[in-house]
Structures are given as structure tokens and as C-alpha cells.
């Protein structure tokens, strides 16, 4: 693995090797404080994402490496008057690994074509955020011993949640997963996720209430429901209580169920849940740092490739997704890939 | 000592141990470049304070540790849509020590309740700034050999100066201090500071002129007088010259008097004073860095406590100070402490 | 060499020593990851310049040192209510070397008067940017074996380009350089540069077309032509194509010619040139980092000078250049230096 663009690019075996390394780091982090000594990570955050940025920064620092970059393009002049290609060519001169967060779908893939060093996708718009999935899987595996066979409740806004979609897709690598998809009807999973689960023989059921199903869950993955997502604000007011996890609702849960959340939490989990031993959402962030340590160690130690293969020069985008990186970086090559037999954009995965 | 929230929480003995360590660092800083190797400090500056931030950053870097965080919450998304508790829970996953600067009184105390790692108060509104006091005491002790028995002039705005109040309070740990409080009547020390000095048998006298008393001083601590503090701007114009330290006024001072200033200096000390060997205000900033090195070494090497004791969940603030952290973080517990027999807020120290 | 303010201050021998060190670093960067361990660089960027800042940061990090500072004064409170002298006095307490970028001509020279540690000029307005020149010379020497005797084409806006003027001046240290100065007449080199070249017996010729002279060049240094620089926008539209380097124009160039550019490139070099082995502008940025490593190693390891000689206190500027640092920092001394027999400002070099 030279880059991490999409969690789906990794085989189960590659993931298990990474997890094994993350697990060694969790057991004895002090043994790793020198493994990236002399290595430098460039963290380009074209949109602010403090949690993700802090996690990647400290992951590199705890390996003995160092970090430069920007946390917000407004405080930087990089984004101005320069192509993404040139920015990547420039920073990959200075860095051993590039970590990118952008609002543009497919941007990490685009960067990887020109970079002399490995590229990590730390979120490219609503498209992919593979290291969040790594954090989630590390938490589950570490605390439950395995992922196979678990019964997982996903609760909240399942329509818009990138985190949730990525987790469902990642679960296709495991066996005998059961999903309870808990959401208001307005915010149910998109049809293409249903198709995905059916194609991969994943058991799932959709429900509108949390309380009735909570006793069956091994993992309850909470997400935020944003008022703005509702067409009818009254509908939001009527529904929101159903999807708030309280200490009382937790009473009927299994004693070893995990309560997870990608953070930040607003009020979808009440304060009194925090001291319950099943509440692992803060630990989950810590496991995320360890997972990123395993990843950065793997990537930052790879040799540079100062002469990546020449890339075809495009002239205009073939993709119609207005959020796709090819819309603005028009020199990108016309990459096509098949997804489920359909021609899709090689950057943002949208059907052509 | 697990956290540094208030200098007053430290015993004289604890301070002397810290000072002894700072002094060793001053003597041979090169011996300490590895003592925090592998350790990470999280510096959360919710308001900009470049000097304090630079001092804490370099203190950690010179111990071989590393630093992440933000210098201004505007360039960060942390402050948005998340409680202080959740932010601290998150960053203490990544860090070995948290350094906080905020405009909210009592915020460092609040953070310390939830943090898995030690918390340092780098200024919580007008409340406390204990490491400035450490810088001041380190400078005096290092350059005068001791603090006991000194005659200290405090000059400028003594009404609003947090630095000055903290220094007076800290001096209660020492013996035979004499204070000359030099200020316009409008900007004299608040009554509660007079009460404090009387209760602690500290000798003081209040004067309006600097020149007459300067020959008696061992230390002259200058602070800025801001025009905005005067009700009558003409009064400011009439007075300001009195409180400006010039080379001429210095002529009558003792040859070993120290001229100190917390910086930034505006025009309350003229340029021609800078080259006088008694002018130690720039050195004072350097001693501040060494004092912070001693502190961070002490704190960052402590073991994590990933399961701090559960904290009572509050429902509304019991404190009426509008700048108290409990006004906005309403889940904080209703902490009360006695100060001089009076019930006070356990966060901001305001009388209830 | 205690500071680097102006490339012209360096003798050819000093430069060759620095280059020799840069070359050793290029050959085996892994041998240098510890040479600045325990050393700290303060990077003060009073105007954003992401590329230069990244290059200096990573140079220090790759030597095992660390970095603090600000990338933009808006995200900092330093610039406010404090003289440059006080800021430098403060930060040189914390740092082993200060790297400064400002919009004010002569500011790095001003800083060097008060600093306890070496100062590097990372660009002071339109005045000097000596490490860009180091990057250029390192690239040429490394890839062509020498600088003496080369035929160098400078193409684009030669009137306003600080980079180009610095490079011409630096070439006065070398022998038998030939310059082709390729620009529209409106944007030809200023008369004082012609005088400089004549005084130093440098061969040059001015032409308006790139294609006719390209076969004779050993180095082609491209720069951007900004539309705003033209009095007549139509003139810009008529001319711009002439100064755009394309793969087709490259066909007639020597097989070992170097195409250089200070970056960022906009459209003055087409995308299809990037894969030509003669296109070394991205490598040039990498060589710039290595040159800065050699410089920072030399400077950051020098002993502190906590008591620089007292500096005369000025009262008003003697220089009339409105962009000169002495206009705002009025305490600066009235420094005068002779340039070509003319009295010039000791900070910004403007004739008095």
C-alpha cells in the first residue's frame, strides 16, 4: 500500500497487518517514539477539521517525526494561483508523507498521481474518510476482540453521514455482521447503500426507534441529527428525543455493548452516559490516534519516488459531479473505473 | 502537584523545588534537551497571547518534547458546537499535558476535572496567570539571590493589573517583603488586596510618585497605564509622565535594583533604559521560559489517568460572576470553597 | 557570517563552503537528522509566504531542530503595540536563530542589531531574498557542475522581479557569465541593473523574443508576467504568448539546458513541459530546502550573544524610501553606507 485514498482499496489482510501494528503500539507506545525520527509529515487542511488534524499531528509526533502544513487555507497562500498538482509537487519535496483534507471529492486520488511521497486521504468532501473507519474498526476489534459476527446499531442521520456509509462498506470485509439501521424515515440510508448491503449479503433491518432494538446490539454507533436536514422543523422537534441516548435507555443494553460516536457530540448522548463503562467514544478518538500511528509508520518510511510516471494531460472534465476535483483541476487525466459494472469517475466514484 | 491552576495552590516548598530545577536548567540547558522526548504538549489558546504561547512552546521544545494546538480559536473549529469538557476529553487523548489560555475565569480548574493529563493555567481571563508569577519570582531569586527581605516597587495601573495582584499574593509565601505601591489614585490597588496584605502582615505604602521612592527599591516592577482606564482623559495626559521610567529617573536608583516588566512595553520605559544593566525585563522573559521548562518537565512526565473520578453533573450556575466558566458550561458541578471564611465559587473564586 | 541579510554580504569563498555543505546534505540527508537537535528556529512571517515558510520549517526539522513562530501576523498579537526591537529581543530569548519575512525593506538588518541570535532574511519587501538566490545557485551548481561560464536566459518581467535582480547581482561573484535578458520593452531590467552589469564586466544582451535565443542557453530562468504590470492591457494580450514556455519551444533548446522558475508557476510554463527532464523547477524547490539546511546548521549552532553592543537611538528617519523600516521604527540608528560611491540607507540601500 503506497497511499491511503479509500479504505476499500485495502485487502482484509492489509487491514489486519495494520491493526496488529496499531495493537502493538497501544500495548507499548513508548517503544515507538523513535520509529519516524527524521521523517516529516505535511498536513494540508484545506478546510478546518481540528480533531482530525490533532489526531494526525500527534500520531506523527508520537512516532518521533515532525509536522508542518496549514490548518485552514485562509491562513495560507498556497491555495492561491497554483494548481493542486503544483502544490503537491512542491510539498512532496519537503515531506515524507502528505495528509490532505479538502472539500473536493477525489482530491486525494488526484494528489497521489503527482506526489513523490505517499498521500493519505483525511477526508475529501463527502466522499471518503478512511482513517475514521480505521479508528472505528480499531476500537471495535480492540474492545470486543473481533468484528466478525457482531450486531451493530447505526443511529441518527444515516442519509448524510459519510462516517456511517464508510463503516458499512468496510464491514463488507468481515463476516456475519448484522446491522440495525435506526433513523427517522426522512434520514434513512440511501438506496445505493441498500444495494451494496444486498450485493454483499449483509443482514440489515431498518427501524425508526432506538429503544426497542438496543438490547440486541453489540455496538451502538451514534451520530448527530442536524435540524437543517429536516424539510419540516416540527418533524425534527417531534423526533429528536427518540435518537438521544440517555442513561435510562442504556439500562436495557448488554453489559458489554460499546457506545461509539465519531465526535463532536452535541446533545445526542446525554452527559450522564459519559461515566458508564460502555461509553467508549472518547477512547475511540484515542484508538484513532494509534491507528494513524500504524498507518503513518507504514507510509512515511517508504522510499521517495521523485519521478512518478508521466500522467496524461486532460483538457476538460468527463465527470459531471459538481463537487469532483476534476471540475476545477482541468488538467487531470480522464480516469474511469468500473463499480458494480458501471463506468464511474476514477476520482470521485460518481457514475459517468 | 498534578495541575497548576493557581500559584497559591503551591506550598513554598513545592515552589522552591521547582525553582531549584529551573536554576539547574538555566545553568546547563543542554543537559535537558531530552528529558521530555516522546512527550507532547497541547497548547489551547482560546485568545491570542503570542508571548505566553511562544514561551510555553519553546519550553517544551527545549525539553525535547513537541507541541500541537491552536493559537487563536478563530483558526480552529474546536470551540464550535462542543463543550469544554468534550474538548478536554478529546485533546487529553493525544497529549501528555494541556496548557490553556482562555478569557473565562475558572476554565483551567474546570478542565482539570475531566482531563486524563495535567492542566496548566496560562491565564484564565482576569483571574490567574500563575506562570507569569513563576517568571517574576525566578528572575528576582536568580538575580538577587533571594526574595525574602526585598523592597519592591509596583508602578503603574495597580487596579486592573492581574500580574501585579498575583505577584502580591505570591509574596505572602515569603518573609519581610516591603511594597511601595506607586500609582495614580484612580488606579490604586483594590481594597481586597489591601485586606490581603494586612491579613498576611505585609508592609506596604501607597504613593503617587515614582521619583521620591525609587532610591529605596530593590525591585521596580513597571506596568502599563492604559489611557482607556481613566474616566477623565485629561487626567491621563497630566499623569502619564510621572509613571514613565527614564534613564534620568534611574540615576537615583540603587546600582543593583532590578527593573522588571511583564511585556509588552509600550512607552512606560524609554528606549535609553534598555542598555542599563539594571533593565532585566527581556531577561525576565527568558527566565520565564526556563521556569516553564521546570514546570512542564514535572507535569508531562506524570502517568496518565484515563479514568478520572466521576464528576457531579450541574444544572445551572451557582456563581453570579458573568465571566465565570460556569455561566456557559452549565454541566459543571456546584463547587464551593472558603476564602477567608467566605463561601466562594470553586472555579473563579468570586464570593457567592 | 553571523546573519544572512543580503547575499552580496557573502564572499565567494563563504558561498562555496555553504554550497559544499548543501551538497553533502543532498548526498546523504539521513546523516544530518541530528545536527540541530535541541535547537529552535523562530520563523516570523509578517506576510504570508507559504512556500518559503515551508522550506525553512522543513529545513530545520530535517536537521533535528524544531520551529515556532507565526505564518501571518493577523493570527498573532505580536505585531501589535510593540516595536520590532522588543519583538526581536523577546523571541531571541526563546530561539537559536530567527527567520524573518516582512513587507518592510531593511527590516532584517534592523532586527540583527538587537538580536541575541543570528537573523536570516527570508524576504524584506522588494529588497532582498537571499535564500532564493541560494536555491537558484545550488540548483545550477548541482545540475551543471559549475556556474562560471554559463549562458543564462532570464525571461519574463525583468523590471519588477526581485528574484531576477538578486540572481544577476549574485552572478557578479562568478566568471564569464552571459545573460540574455528576454522581456517586453515595458518590462525590461531597470537602468541601475544595466549599470551594475557594466561595472562588473558582465556580458548581456536584451531581446524581446524567447524562441530565437533559446538554442544558445544553458539555463532558462522563467518568471511570471502579471497583467497588472502593463499600462496597456491589449499590449499584455498581444505579448503574453511570446513568454510562455511550451514543449514545442523547448525542442530547439540544448539537451542539458535547465528550465528554472521560482514558483508559483501560473501559465508561463505549460503543463506538458513538466515531464521534460530539463524542467527542474520542482527540483529547484527541493535544492532550496537543502541550501537552507546548510545555512541553518551554520547559524543555529553559533553561541548566543545576550549582550549585543548598544545601538545609537535615532529620533527620525534619514531615509526617504516610504517602504523602509526606518519610517515606522523611528528609534533605529541613522545608518549610512556607500554603494558605488553614493550615500545610501544602511537598512534599505536606497540613495539618501
mmCIF file of C-alpha atoms in Angstrom, chain B residues 33-34 37 48-52 54-55 57-58 61-62 65 71-72 75 224 263-266 271-275 281-286 288-289 292, chain C residues 37-40 42 44 66-70 74-78 80-83 85-86 89-96 304 306-307 310-311 313 331:
data_model
loop_
_atom_site.group_PDB
_atom_site.id
_atom_site.type_symbol
_atom_site.label_atom_id
_atom_site.label_comp_id
_atom_site.label_asym_id
_atom_site.label_seq_id
_atom_site.Cartn_x
_atom_site.Cartn_y
_atom_site.Cartn_z
ATOM 1 C CA UNK B 33 17.201 18.569 25.670
ATOM 2 C CA UNK B 34 15.953 15.018 26.010
ATOM 3 C CA UNK B 37 11.469 13.129 24.481
ATOM 4 C CA UNK B 48 -4.236 35.149 21.270
ATOM 5 C CA UNK B 49 -1.286 35.659 23.586
ATOM 6 C CA UNK B 50 1.761 35.290 21.449
ATOM 7 C CA UNK B 51 4.387 35.871 24.132
ATOM 8 C CA UNK B 52 2.932 33.331 26.556
ATOM 9 C CA UNK B 54 5.894 31.202 22.414
ATOM 10 C CA UNK B 55 7.307 30.772 25.907
ATOM 11 C CA UNK B 57 6.073 26.200 23.114
ATOM 12 C CA UNK B 58 9.810 26.731 23.312
ATOM 13 C CA UNK B 61 10.640 22.029 22.523
ATOM 14 C CA UNK B 62 13.807 22.669 24.548
ATOM 15 C CA UNK B 65 9.076 17.338 23.594
ATOM 16 C CA UNK B 71 -3.089 29.945 18.776
ATOM 17 C CA UNK B 72 -6.482 31.529 18.296
ATOM 18 C CA UNK B 75 -8.419 29.458 13.191
ATOM 19 C CA UNK B 224 1.452 49.870 31.559
ATOM 20 C CA UNK B 263 5.915 42.909 28.466
ATOM 21 C CA UNK B 264 4.831 44.135 26.023
ATOM 22 C CA UNK B 265 6.252 47.516 26.940
ATOM 23 C CA UNK B 266 4.696 50.475 25.148
ATOM 24 C CA UNK B 271 14.397 53.155 24.912
ATOM 25 C CA UNK B 272 17.513 54.560 26.601
ATOM 26 C CA UNK B 273 16.849 52.462 29.713
ATOM 27 C CA UNK B 274 17.255 49.213 27.723
ATOM 28 C CA UNK B 275 21.042 49.279 27.783
ATOM 29 C CA UNK B 281 12.759 42.836 31.516
ATOM 30 C CA UNK B 282 13.953 40.963 28.440
ATOM 31 C CA UNK B 283 15.952 38.545 30.605
ATOM 32 C CA UNK B 284 12.789 38.116 32.689
ATOM 33 C CA UNK B 285 11.060 36.646 29.615
ATOM 34 C CA UNK B 286 13.983 34.247 29.216
ATOM 35 C CA UNK B 288 10.044 32.670 32.285
ATOM 36 C CA UNK B 289 10.867 30.095 29.619
ATOM 37 C CA UNK B 292 8.077 26.817 32.388
ATOM 38 C CA UNK C 37 18.965 18.547 17.971
ATOM 39 C CA UNK C 38 17.891 20.799 20.836
ATOM 40 C CA UNK C 39 17.995 23.904 18.613
ATOM 41 C CA UNK C 40 14.933 26.022 17.913
ATOM 42 C CA UNK C 42 11.732 31.221 15.297
ATOM 43 C CA UNK C 44 8.342 35.295 11.955
ATOM 44 C CA UNK C 66 12.243 22.483 15.926
ATOM 45 C CA UNK C 67 10.312 25.557 14.886
ATOM 46 C CA UNK C 68 7.840 28.036 16.354
ATOM 47 C CA UNK C 69 6.527 31.387 15.167
ATOM 48 C CA UNK C 70 3.669 32.750 13.119
ATOM 49 C CA UNK C 74 -3.123 38.528 11.684
ATOM 50 C CA UNK C 75 -3.153 35.292 13.592
ATOM 51 C CA UNK C 76 -0.704 36.772 16.059
ATOM 52 C CA UNK C 77 -0.748 39.578 18.583
ATOM 53 C CA UNK C 78 2.998 40.167 18.356
ATOM 54 C CA UNK C 80 0.531 44.970 17.930
ATOM 55 C CA UNK C 81 1.697 47.658 20.301
ATOM 56 C CA UNK C 82 5.324 46.632 20.351
ATOM 57 C CA UNK C 83 8.385 47.759 18.442
ATOM 58 C CA UNK C 85 13.181 45.760 18.550
ATOM 59 C CA UNK C 86 11.132 44.481 21.501
ATOM 60 C CA UNK C 89 14.528 40.923 21.982
ATOM 61 C CA UNK C 90 11.666 38.718 23.144
ATOM 62 C CA UNK C 91 11.840 35.951 20.544
ATOM 63 C CA UNK C 92 15.623 35.791 20.576
ATOM 64 C CA UNK C 93 15.247 34.749 24.226
ATOM 65 C CA UNK C 94 13.462 31.647 23.053
ATOM 66 C CA UNK C 95 15.181 30.826 19.755
ATOM 67 C CA UNK C 96 18.625 29.901 18.428
ATOM 68 C CA UNK C 304 24.234 33.269 21.815
ATOM 69 C CA UNK C 306 22.910 38.043 25.070
ATOM 70 C CA UNK C 307 24.576 41.436 25.228
ATOM 71 C CA UNK C 310 24.430 49.203 22.463
ATOM 72 C CA UNK C 311 22.897 50.832 19.412
ATOM 73 C CA UNK C 313 18.970 55.694 19.392
ATOM 74 C CA UNK C 331 14.359 54.651 17.193
#
